[in-house]
Coordinates of C-alpha atoms in Angstrom, one line a residue:
M1 CA 58.5 -78.5 -87.4
A2 CA 55.9 -78.5 -90.0
S3 CA 52.4 -79.4 -88.9
S4 CA 51.1 -82.7 -90.0
S5 CA 47.5 -81.6 -89.6
L6 CA 47.4 -79.6 -92.8
A7 CA 48.2 -80.6 -96.3
F8 CA 48.3 -78.8 -99.6
P9 CA 48.7 -80.1 -103.1
I10 CA 52.3 -80.9 -103.7
L11 CA 54.1 -78.5 -106.0
Q12 CA 56.1 -80.1 -108.7
P13 CA 57.8 -77.2 -110.5
Q14 CA 59.8 -78.2 -113.6
F15 CA 63.2 -77.1 -112.3
R16 CA 66.0 -77.5 -114.7
S17 CA 68.7 -80.1 -114.3
P18 CA 66.9 -82.6 -112.0
K19 CA 69.1 -85.2 -110.3
N20 CA 69.0 -87.7 -107.5
R21 CA 68.2 -85.7 -104.4
S22 CA 70.6 -85.8 -101.5
S23 CA 70.1 -86.3 -97.8
S24 CA 68.7 -82.8 -97.2
K25 CA 65.7 -83.8 -99.2
P26 CA 62.8 -84.2 -96.7
S27 CA 61.6 -87.7 -95.9
A28 CA 58.0 -88.7 -96.3
R29 CA 57.6 -88.0 -92.6
S30 CA 58.9 -84.5 -92.5
L31 CA 57.7 -81.9 -94.7
S32 CA 93.1 -60.0 -78.9
F33 CA 90.1 -58.3 -80.4
R34 CA 92.2 -56.8 -83.2
T35 CA 91.4 -60.0 -85.1
I36 CA 87.8 -59.0 -85.3
R37 CA 87.2 -58.2 -88.9
A38 CA 84.4 -57.7 -91.4
S39 CA 86.2 -59.3 -94.3
V40 CA 85.1 -61.8 -97.0
S41 CA 88.6 -62.4 -98.0
E42 CA 89.6 -64.7 -95.2
K43 CA 89.3 -68.4 -95.5
P44 CA 86.7 -69.6 -93.0
S45 CA 87.9 -72.1 -90.4
V46 CA 86.7 -75.7 -91.0
S47 CA 88.2 -77.3 -87.9
A48 CA 87.4 -74.9 -85.1
P49 CA 85.2 -76.4 -82.3
G50 CA 81.8 -75.1 -81.6
V51 CA 81.0 -72.0 -79.5
T52 CA 82.7 -72.1 -76.1
V53 CA 80.6 -69.7 -74.1
S54 CA 77.9 -72.2 -73.1
P55 CA 76.7 -72.4 -69.5
P56 CA 78.5 -74.9 -67.2
E57 CA 76.9 -78.2 -66.2
N58 CA 78.0 -77.8 -62.6
T59 CA 76.6 -74.7 -60.9
K60 CA 77.1 -72.9 -57.7
L61 CA 73.8 -71.0 -58.1
P62 CA 70.6 -72.3 -56.5
I63 CA 68.6 -74.7 -58.6
R64 CA 65.1 -73.2 -59.2
K65 CA 62.1 -74.8 -60.8
I66 CA 61.4 -73.1 -64.1
P67 CA 58.4 -70.8 -63.4
G68 CA 55.4 -70.5 -65.6
D69 CA 53.0 -73.0 -67.3
Y70 CA 51.5 -73.6 -70.7
G71 CA 47.8 -73.5 -69.7
L72 CA 45.1 -75.7 -71.0
P73 CA 45.5 -77.3 -74.4
L74 CA 44.4 -74.9 -77.2
V75 CA 43.4 -72.3 -74.6
G76 CA 46.9 -71.5 -73.3
P77 CA 48.6 -71.3 -76.7
F78 CA 45.7 -69.1 -78.0
K79 CA 45.9 -66.7 -75.1
D80 CA 49.7 -66.4 -75.3
R81 CA 49.4 -65.8 -79.1
M82 CA 46.8 -63.1 -78.7
D83 CA 48.9 -61.4 -75.9
Y84 CA 52.1 -61.6 -78.0
F85 CA 50.7 -60.3 -81.2
Y86 CA 47.9 -58.0 -80.2
N87 CA 46.8 -57.5 -76.5
Q88 CA 50.3 -56.7 -75.2
G89 CA 52.7 -56.7 -78.1
R90 CA 56.0 -58.6 -78.3
D91 CA 58.2 -56.7 -75.9
S92 CA 55.5 -56.1 -73.3
F93 CA 54.5 -59.8 -73.5
F94 CA 58.0 -60.8 -72.3
K95 CA 58.4 -57.9 -69.8
S96 CA 55.1 -58.8 -68.1
K97 CA 56.1 -62.4 -67.6
V98 CA 59.5 -61.4 -66.2
L99 CA 57.7 -59.3 -63.7
K100 CA 55.1 -62.0 -63.0
Y101 CA 57.7 -64.7 -62.4
G102 CA 60.6 -62.7 -61.1
S103 CA 62.8 -64.6 -63.6
T104 CA 64.3 -64.1 -67.0
V105 CA 63.8 -67.9 -67.6
F106 CA 60.3 -69.2 -67.7
R107 CA 57.8 -71.4 -69.6
A108 CA 55.4 -70.0 -72.2
N109 CA 53.8 -70.7 -75.5
M110 CA 55.3 -69.2 -78.6
G111 CA 53.3 -68.6 -81.8
P112 CA 52.0 -69.6 -84.2
G113 CA 50.7 -72.6 -82.2
P114 CA 47.4 -74.2 -83.3
F115 CA 46.8 -75.2 -86.0
I116 CA 50.2 -74.6 -87.6
A117 CA 52.6 -75.7 -84.9
P118 CA 51.6 -78.8 -83.0
N119 CA 53.8 -78.0 -79.9
P120 CA 54.2 -74.3 -79.0
Q121 CA 55.7 -75.0 -75.6
V122 CA 59.1 -73.4 -75.0
V123 CA 61.5 -72.5 -72.2
V124 CA 62.1 -68.8 -72.6
L125 CA 65.7 -67.4 -72.1
L126 CA 65.8 -63.6 -71.8
D127 CA 69.2 -62.7 -70.3
G128 CA 72.7 -62.5 -71.7
K129 CA 73.9 -65.4 -69.5
S130 CA 71.4 -68.1 -70.4
F131 CA 70.9 -67.1 -74.1
P132 CA 74.3 -68.4 -75.4
V133 CA 73.3 -72.1 -74.8
L134 CA 71.3 -71.7 -78.0
F135 CA 74.6 -71.6 -79.9
D136 CA 76.1 -74.7 -78.4
V137 CA 75.4 -77.5 -80.9
T138 CA 76.7 -80.1 -78.5
K139 CA 73.8 -79.3 -76.2
V140 CA 71.0 -78.2 -78.6
E141 CA 69.7 -79.5 -81.9
K142 CA 68.9 -76.9 -84.6
K143 CA 67.2 -79.2 -87.1
D144 CA 64.1 -77.5 -88.7
L145 CA 64.1 -74.7 -86.1
F146 CA 65.2 -71.7 -88.2
T147 CA 61.7 -70.2 -88.0
G148 CA 60.8 -71.6 -84.6
T149 CA 58.1 -74.0 -83.4
Y150 CA 57.0 -74.5 -87.0
M151 CA 58.8 -75.1 -90.3
P152 CA 57.5 -73.6 -93.6
S153 CA 56.6 -76.2 -96.3
T154 CA 59.6 -77.3 -98.3
E155 CA 57.3 -76.7 -101.3
L156 CA 58.5 -73.1 -100.9
T157 CA 62.1 -74.2 -101.5
G158 CA 61.8 -76.6 -104.4
G159 CA 61.3 -79.6 -102.1
Y160 CA 64.6 -79.2 -100.2
R161 CA 65.4 -78.3 -96.7
T162 CA 67.9 -75.5 -97.2
L163 CA 71.0 -74.9 -95.1
S164 CA 69.3 -72.8 -92.5
Y165 CA 67.1 -75.7 -91.5
L166 CA 69.9 -78.3 -91.2
D167 CA 71.6 -79.3 -88.0
P168 CA 75.4 -79.6 -88.2
S169 CA 75.1 -83.3 -87.5
E170 CA 73.4 -83.8 -90.9
P171 CA 75.8 -84.7 -93.8
M172 CA 74.6 -82.0 -96.2
H173 CA 75.2 -79.2 -93.6
A174 CA 78.9 -79.1 -94.1
K175 CA 78.7 -79.4 -97.9
L176 CA 76.2 -76.5 -98.2
K177 CA 78.0 -74.3 -95.8
Q178 CA 81.3 -74.9 -97.6
F179 CA 79.5 -73.9 -100.8
M180 CA 78.4 -70.6 -99.2
F181 CA 82.0 -70.0 -98.0
Y182 CA 83.1 -70.6 -101.6
L183 CA 80.6 -68.1 -102.9
L184 CA 81.8 -65.4 -100.5
K185 CA 85.4 -66.0 -101.1
S186 CA 85.2 -66.2 -104.9
R187 CA 83.3 -63.0 -105.3
R188 CA 85.0 -60.9 -102.5
D189 CA 86.7 -58.5 -104.9
H190 CA 83.3 -57.4 -106.3
V191 CA 81.6 -56.4 -103.0
I192 CA 83.0 -52.9 -102.5
P193 CA 82.7 -51.6 -106.1
E194 CA 79.2 -53.1 -106.6
F195 CA 78.0 -51.7 -103.3
K196 CA 79.2 -48.2 -104.2
A197 CA 77.5 -48.5 -107.7
S198 CA 74.1 -49.7 -106.3
Y199 CA 73.9 -47.4 -103.4
T200 CA 75.0 -44.3 -105.4
E201 CA 71.9 -45.0 -107.4
L202 CA 69.9 -45.2 -104.1
F203 CA 71.3 -41.9 -102.9
T204 CA 70.5 -40.2 -106.2
S205 CA 67.0 -41.6 -106.1
L206 CA 66.5 -40.3 -102.5
E207 CA 67.7 -36.8 -103.6
K208 CA 65.3 -36.7 -106.5
D209 CA 62.3 -37.7 -104.3
L210 CA 63.2 -35.1 -101.8
A211 CA 63.4 -32.4 -104.4
L212 CA 60.0 -33.4 -105.9
K213 CA 58.0 -34.5 -102.8
G214 CA 59.9 -33.1 -99.8
K215 CA 60.5 -36.7 -98.5
A216 CA 61.8 -40.0 -99.7
N217 CA 61.0 -43.6 -98.8
F218 CA 64.2 -45.2 -97.8
V219 CA 62.8 -48.7 -97.5
A220 CA 61.6 -49.0 -101.1
A221 CA 64.8 -47.6 -102.5
N222 CA 66.9 -49.8 -100.2
D223 CA 65.0 -53.0 -101.4
Q224 CA 65.9 -52.3 -105.0
A225 CA 69.5 -51.3 -104.3
A226 CA 70.1 -54.3 -102.0
F227 CA 68.7 -56.8 -104.6
N228 CA 70.7 -55.2 -107.4
F229 CA 73.9 -55.2 -105.3
L230 CA 73.6 -58.8 -104.3
A231 CA 72.9 -59.9 -107.9
Q232 CA 75.8 -58.1 -109.3
A233 CA 78.3 -58.7 -106.5
W234 CA 77.7 -62.4 -106.2
F235 CA 76.5 -63.4 -109.7
G236 CA 77.7 -60.6 -112.0
T237 CA 74.2 -60.1 -113.3
E238 CA 72.2 -57.0 -113.6
P239 CA 68.6 -57.9 -112.9
A240 CA 67.2 -55.1 -115.0
Q241 CA 68.9 -56.6 -118.1
T242 CA 67.1 -60.0 -117.6
S243 CA 63.5 -61.1 -117.8
L244 CA 63.3 -60.5 -114.0
G245 CA 63.6 -56.8 -114.6
L246 CA 62.9 -54.7 -111.5
D247 CA 60.5 -57.3 -110.0
G248 CA 63.0 -59.1 -107.8
P249 CA 62.3 -57.3 -104.5
G250 CA 58.6 -57.6 -104.8
L251 CA 58.8 -61.3 -105.7
V252 CA 61.0 -61.9 -102.7
S253 CA 58.8 -60.0 -100.3
K254 CA 55.8 -62.1 -101.3
W255 CA 57.7 -65.3 -101.0
V256 CA 59.1 -64.3 -97.5
L257 CA 55.5 -63.7 -96.4
F258 CA 54.6 -67.3 -97.2
N259 CA 57.6 -68.4 -95.1
L260 CA 57.2 -66.1 -92.2
G261 CA 53.5 -65.1 -92.2
P262 CA 52.7 -67.3 -89.1
V263 CA 55.1 -65.2 -87.0
L264 CA 54.5 -61.7 -88.5
S265 CA 51.9 -59.1 -87.7
L266 CA 50.7 -57.3 -90.8
G267 CA 48.5 -54.7 -89.0
L268 CA 45.2 -56.3 -90.1
P269 CA 42.2 -56.5 -87.7
K270 CA 43.4 -58.9 -85.0
Y271 CA 40.8 -61.6 -85.4
L272 CA 41.0 -61.5 -89.2
E273 CA 44.8 -61.7 -89.1
D274 CA 44.8 -64.4 -86.4
L275 CA 42.3 -66.6 -88.2
T276 CA 44.3 -66.4 -91.4
I277 CA 48.1 -66.2 -91.3
H278 CA 48.4 -67.3 -87.6
S279 CA 46.1 -70.3 -87.7
F280 CA 46.5 -71.7 -91.2
R281 CA 49.3 -71.9 -93.8
L282 CA 49.1 -69.9 -96.9
P283 CA 49.0 -72.4 -99.8
P284 CA 52.4 -72.6 -101.5
S285 CA 50.7 -73.1 -104.8
L286 CA 49.8 -69.3 -104.7
I287 CA 53.5 -68.4 -104.9
K288 CA 54.7 -71.1 -107.3
K289 CA 55.0 -68.9 -110.4
N290 CA 56.8 -66.1 -108.5
Y291 CA 59.3 -68.5 -107.0
Q292 CA 59.9 -70.1 -110.4
R293 CA 60.8 -66.7 -111.8
L294 CA 63.4 -66.2 -109.0
Y295 CA 64.7 -69.7 -109.5
D296 CA 65.2 -69.2 -113.3
F297 CA 67.1 -66.0 -112.6
F298 CA 69.5 -67.6 -110.2
Y299 CA 70.0 -70.7 -112.3
A300 CA 70.8 -68.7 -115.4
S301 CA 73.2 -66.4 -113.3
S302 CA 75.2 -69.0 -111.4
S303 CA 76.6 -71.5 -113.9
S304 CA 80.2 -71.5 -112.5
L305 CA 78.9 -71.6 -108.9
L306 CA 76.8 -74.6 -109.7
D307 CA 79.8 -76.3 -111.3
E308 CA 81.6 -75.9 -108.0
A309 CA 78.6 -77.3 -106.1
E310 CA 78.8 -80.5 -108.2
N311 CA 82.4 -80.7 -107.2
L312 CA 81.4 -80.6 -103.6
G313 CA 78.8 -83.3 -104.1
I314 CA 75.7 -81.1 -104.3
S315 CA 73.3 -81.3 -107.2
R316 CA 72.9 -78.2 -109.3
E317 CA 69.2 -78.1 -108.4
E318 CA 69.7 -78.2 -104.7
A319 CA 72.6 -75.8 -104.9
C320 CA 70.4 -73.3 -106.8
H321 CA 67.6 -73.4 -104.3
N322 CA 70.2 -72.8 -101.6
L323 CA 71.7 -69.9 -103.5
L324 CA 68.2 -68.4 -103.9
F325 CA 67.5 -68.9 -100.2
S326 CA 70.8 -67.5 -99.0
T327 CA 70.6 -64.5 -101.3
C328 CA 66.9 -63.6 -100.9
F329 CA 66.0 -64.8 -97.4
N330 CA 69.2 -64.5 -95.5
S331 CA 71.1 -61.7 -97.2
F332 CA 68.5 -59.5 -98.9
G333 CA 66.2 -60.1 -95.9
G334 CA 68.9 -59.1 -93.6
M335 CA 69.7 -55.9 -95.5
K336 CA 65.9 -55.2 -95.7
I337 CA 65.7 -55.2 -91.9
L338 CA 69.2 -54.0 -90.8
F339 CA 69.7 -51.0 -93.1
P340 CA 66.5 -49.2 -92.2
N341 CA 67.2 -49.9 -88.6
M342 CA 70.7 -48.6 -89.0
M343 CA 69.4 -45.4 -90.5
K344 CA 66.8 -45.1 -87.7
W345 CA 69.4 -45.3 -84.9
L346 CA 71.9 -43.0 -86.7
G347 CA 69.2 -40.5 -87.6
R348 CA 67.9 -40.3 -84.1
A349 CA 71.5 -39.9 -82.7
G350 CA 71.7 -36.4 -84.2
A351 CA 74.0 -34.1 -86.0
K352 CA 76.9 -34.3 -83.5
L353 CA 77.4 -38.0 -84.1
H354 CA 77.0 -37.4 -87.8
A355 CA 79.8 -34.8 -87.8
Q356 CA 82.1 -37.2 -85.9
L357 CA 81.4 -40.0 -88.3
A358 CA 81.9 -37.8 -91.4
E359 CA 85.2 -36.5 -90.0
E360 CA 86.6 -40.0 -89.2
I361 CA 85.4 -41.6 -92.4
R362 CA 86.6 -38.8 -94.8
S363 CA 90.0 -38.5 -93.2
V364 CA 90.7 -42.2 -93.4
V365 CA 89.5 -42.5 -97.0
Q366 CA 91.6 -39.5 -97.9
S367 CA 94.7 -41.0 -96.3
N368 CA 94.0 -44.2 -98.3
G369 CA 94.2 -42.5 -101.6
G370 CA 90.5 -41.6 -101.8
N371 CA 89.5 -45.3 -101.9
V372 CA 87.2 -47.2 -99.6
T373 CA 89.0 -50.4 -98.6
M374 CA 88.5 -53.1 -95.9
R375 CA 91.9 -52.1 -94.5
G376 CA 90.8 -48.5 -94.3
M377 CA 87.5 -49.3 -92.6
E378 CA 89.5 -51.1 -89.8
Q379 CA 91.0 -47.7 -89.1
M380 CA 87.5 -46.2 -88.3
P381 CA 86.8 -47.1 -84.7
L382 CA 83.7 -44.9 -84.3
M383 CA 82.1 -46.2 -87.5
K384 CA 82.8 -49.8 -86.5
S385 CA 81.4 -49.3 -83.0
A386 CA 78.3 -47.6 -84.3
V387 CA 77.6 -50.6 -86.6
Y388 CA 78.1 -53.1 -83.8
E389 CA 75.8 -51.0 -81.6
A390 CA 73.0 -51.1 -84.2
L391 CA 73.4 -54.9 -84.3
R392 CA 73.3 -55.0 -80.5
I393 CA 70.3 -52.8 -79.8
E394 CA 68.1 -54.2 -82.6
P395 CA 69.5 -57.5 -84.0
P396 CA 68.0 -58.3 -87.4
V397 CA 67.1 -61.8 -86.4
P398 CA 65.5 -61.5 -82.9
L399 CA 64.3 -65.0 -82.3
Q400 CA 66.5 -68.1 -81.7
Y401 CA 65.5 -71.7 -81.0
G402 CA 67.1 -75.0 -80.0
K403 CA 66.0 -78.3 -78.8
A404 CA 67.8 -79.8 -75.8
K405 CA 69.8 -82.9 -76.8
R406 CA 70.0 -84.1 -73.2
D407 CA 69.2 -83.0 -69.7
L408 CA 70.8 -79.6 -69.1
I409 CA 71.4 -77.1 -66.4
I410 CA 71.0 -73.5 -67.7
E411 CA 72.1 -70.5 -65.7
S412 CA 70.7 -67.0 -65.6
H413 CA 72.4 -64.3 -63.5
D414 CA 70.5 -65.3 -60.4
A415 CA 69.6 -69.0 -60.6
A416 CA 70.1 -72.3 -62.3
F417 CA 67.4 -74.3 -64.1
E418 CA 67.0 -77.9 -65.1
V419 CA 65.9 -78.5 -68.6
K420 CA 64.9 -82.0 -69.8
E421 CA 66.0 -83.7 -73.0
G422 CA 63.7 -82.8 -75.9
E423 CA 62.4 -79.5 -74.4
M424 CA 62.4 -76.5 -76.8
L425 CA 64.5 -73.5 -75.8
F426 CA 63.6 -70.1 -77.1
G427 CA 65.6 -66.9 -76.8
F428 CA 64.4 -63.4 -77.5
Q429 CA 67.7 -61.8 -78.5
P430 CA 66.9 -58.0 -78.0
F431 CA 66.5 -58.7 -74.3
A432 CA 69.7 -60.7 -74.1
T433 CA 71.7 -58.0 -75.9
K434 CA 70.1 -55.2 -73.8
D435 CA 70.8 -57.1 -70.5
P436 CA 71.4 -54.3 -68.0
K437 CA 73.7 -56.6 -66.0
I438 CA 76.1 -56.7 -69.0
F439 CA 75.6 -53.3 -70.7
T440 CA 75.3 -49.9 -69.0
R441 CA 72.7 -47.7 -70.5
A442 CA 71.5 -50.8 -72.2
E443 CA 68.4 -49.4 -73.8
E444 CA 70.3 -46.4 -75.3
F445 CA 72.1 -46.3 -78.7
V446 CA 75.6 -45.5 -77.6
A447 CA 77.7 -45.2 -80.8
D448 CA 81.1 -45.4 -79.1
R449 CA 80.2 -48.3 -76.9
F450 CA 82.7 -50.7 -78.5
I451 CA 85.8 -48.5 -78.7
G452 CA 88.9 -49.3 -76.7
E453 CA 88.1 -51.4 -73.6
G454 CA 84.6 -51.6 -74.9
E455 CA 85.7 -54.2 -77.5
E456 CA 85.5 -56.6 -74.6
L457 CA 81.7 -56.4 -74.8
L458 CA 81.7 -57.7 -78.4
K459 CA 81.4 -61.2 -77.1
H460 CA 77.9 -60.3 -76.0
V461 CA 76.8 -59.1 -79.5
L462 CA 74.9 -62.1 -80.7
W463 CA 73.1 -61.2 -83.9
S464 CA 74.7 -63.9 -86.1
N465 CA 73.6 -67.0 -84.1
G466 CA 76.9 -66.7 -82.2
P467 CA 79.1 -64.2 -80.4
E468 CA 80.7 -61.5 -82.5
T469 CA 84.1 -62.7 -81.3
E470 CA 83.5 -66.2 -82.8
K471 CA 83.8 -67.3 -86.4
P472 CA 81.4 -69.4 -88.5
T473 CA 82.6 -72.9 -89.1
L474 CA 81.3 -76.1 -90.8
Q475 CA 80.6 -77.5 -87.3
N476 CA 78.5 -74.6 -85.9
K477 CA 75.3 -72.7 -86.9
Q478 CA 76.8 -69.3 -86.9
C479 CA 75.8 -67.3 -90.0
A480 CA 78.1 -68.2 -92.9
G481 CA 77.9 -64.6 -94.1
K482 CA 78.5 -63.0 -90.7
D483 CA 81.5 -61.0 -91.8
F484 CA 79.8 -60.1 -95.1
V485 CA 76.8 -58.6 -93.2
V486 CA 79.1 -56.5 -91.0
L487 CA 81.1 -55.4 -94.1
V488 CA 78.0 -54.2 -96.0
A489 CA 76.6 -52.4 -92.9
R490 CA 80.0 -50.6 -92.6
L491 CA 79.9 -49.7 -96.3
L492 CA 76.4 -48.2 -95.9
V493 CA 77.7 -45.9 -93.2
V494 CA 80.9 -45.1 -95.0
E495 CA 79.3 -44.3 -98.4
F496 CA 76.5 -42.3 -96.7
F497 CA 78.8 -40.0 -94.8
L498 CA 81.2 -39.6 -97.7
R499 CA 78.3 -38.0 -99.4
Y500 CA 76.3 -36.3 -96.6
D501 CA 77.1 -34.3 -93.5
S502 CA 73.8 -35.0 -91.8
F503 CA 70.2 -36.1 -92.3
E504 CA 66.8 -36.2 -90.8
I505 CA 64.2 -39.0 -90.8
E506 CA 60.7 -40.0 -89.8
V507 CA 60.2 -43.5 -88.5
G508 CA 57.0 -45.6 -88.7
K509 CA 56.1 -49.2 -88.0
S510 CA 56.7 -52.1 -90.4
S511 CA 56.3 -55.9 -90.3
L512 CA 60.0 -56.2 -91.0
G513 CA 62.4 -53.6 -89.6
A514 CA 61.6 -49.9 -89.5
A515 CA 59.6 -47.8 -92.0
V516 CA 62.1 -45.0 -92.5
T517 CA 61.3 -41.8 -94.5
V518 CA 64.1 -39.4 -95.2
T519 CA 63.0 -35.8 -94.8
S520 CA 66.4 -34.0 -95.1
L521 CA 69.8 -34.7 -96.6
K522 CA 72.7 -32.2 -96.2
R523 CA 75.3 -32.7 -98.8
A524 CA 79.0 -32.9 -97.7
R525 CA 80.6 -29.5 -97.4
F526 CA 84.2 -30.7 -96.8

């Protein structure tokens, strides 16, 4: 939740079409596996129950006291924050505590802590058996927990708590999620052609840079292509033809920093970074004009969608802020992280896998009249498996939170633990999806892992705030665009290997995803 210890001047942007704000407006006190598809054409279920993989309340495992402690006030949270961001680093921080306590469930403090988050204390879940309790909304509350133990100021989203911060028990959750389902369904026919157009421009740009400089920055080119694709596929608007021009990705990146700064590491000297973005909020007023430009773009581009929002009982203003958040934070942000990571893992896998993917993809496309279709992509088992493996080994959203609604018993593989009502649960997903008791060669990228009998393991692929075998519904918190994300990831692989036989890369560090530089592209020879 947002800290009450800090206050900034309230932003009052002059958004168009103001109306009475609904219940998601913050109060004065709160700032057979063949059915698995990546399709935006299917109507989402609205009546399915919540996720059914949660741990049992009765257990045959020994009850163990949750190991670990939170340390002294201020001192303990500060020490854990320094270890997490700087002294040890994220993965080593968790590994060291697993070794120390002999348990994948333990107590620790999660950043940012003082002075942004008043209560950094969490119960950490690091294995594939305990982690899924975070999806069970009958057991955990998800209100204002999208970014963890703190919530960014609603001044960054026009004064509204957007869908990602709403618990399914809140009335506006179902309305806003239904609105997102409508967006995905109504624009489904535009996804494949607009993706091809935008990413053909990306590939052309990479080739030009390679010819001129001997290398090409994939991340920068991907940012522009992803933003253009989303704007045209979902809103039918070409950003370059509006007052926004080519500024969209840069504006979004600055805005995301103001939202996520407290949990990012920017590579600054550690005490300078810690005393700035990890200890105090960046004032929302600094990003007001940038956000207004994005809002104006989305408002002007989504007239028919805003009409539908009003039919669902959502004001045009609130709907537009949610469209902006879903497009820029959820979708663009996801593609900004997932696509470079995908290129990293595929690039490292080498030419043999590249040849296998190229052969499979080109033969299926040829047999489907030379067209890329969702039906055709379902006939590419290696490509599908490689995409799922990238989502497994490096999920784009690694952190999950939930607050216990009641006293619970949570099971790891070896023991059971009692959690009290109101305690914060935290899961670090890359450990859960690389659980060696579930996956063999868990730390390796195995492109064909999910082929044949391997499909059974898809229930342990959890990137979407739920198992890959589950569907988003109005009653759960699984990503509304789950199938859309899988679809566009598949499209990236398909379009890439239709054009190229193989490629080589260099990989560096980045605050979000991998910093991928393309050093070689071998054009398709067959």
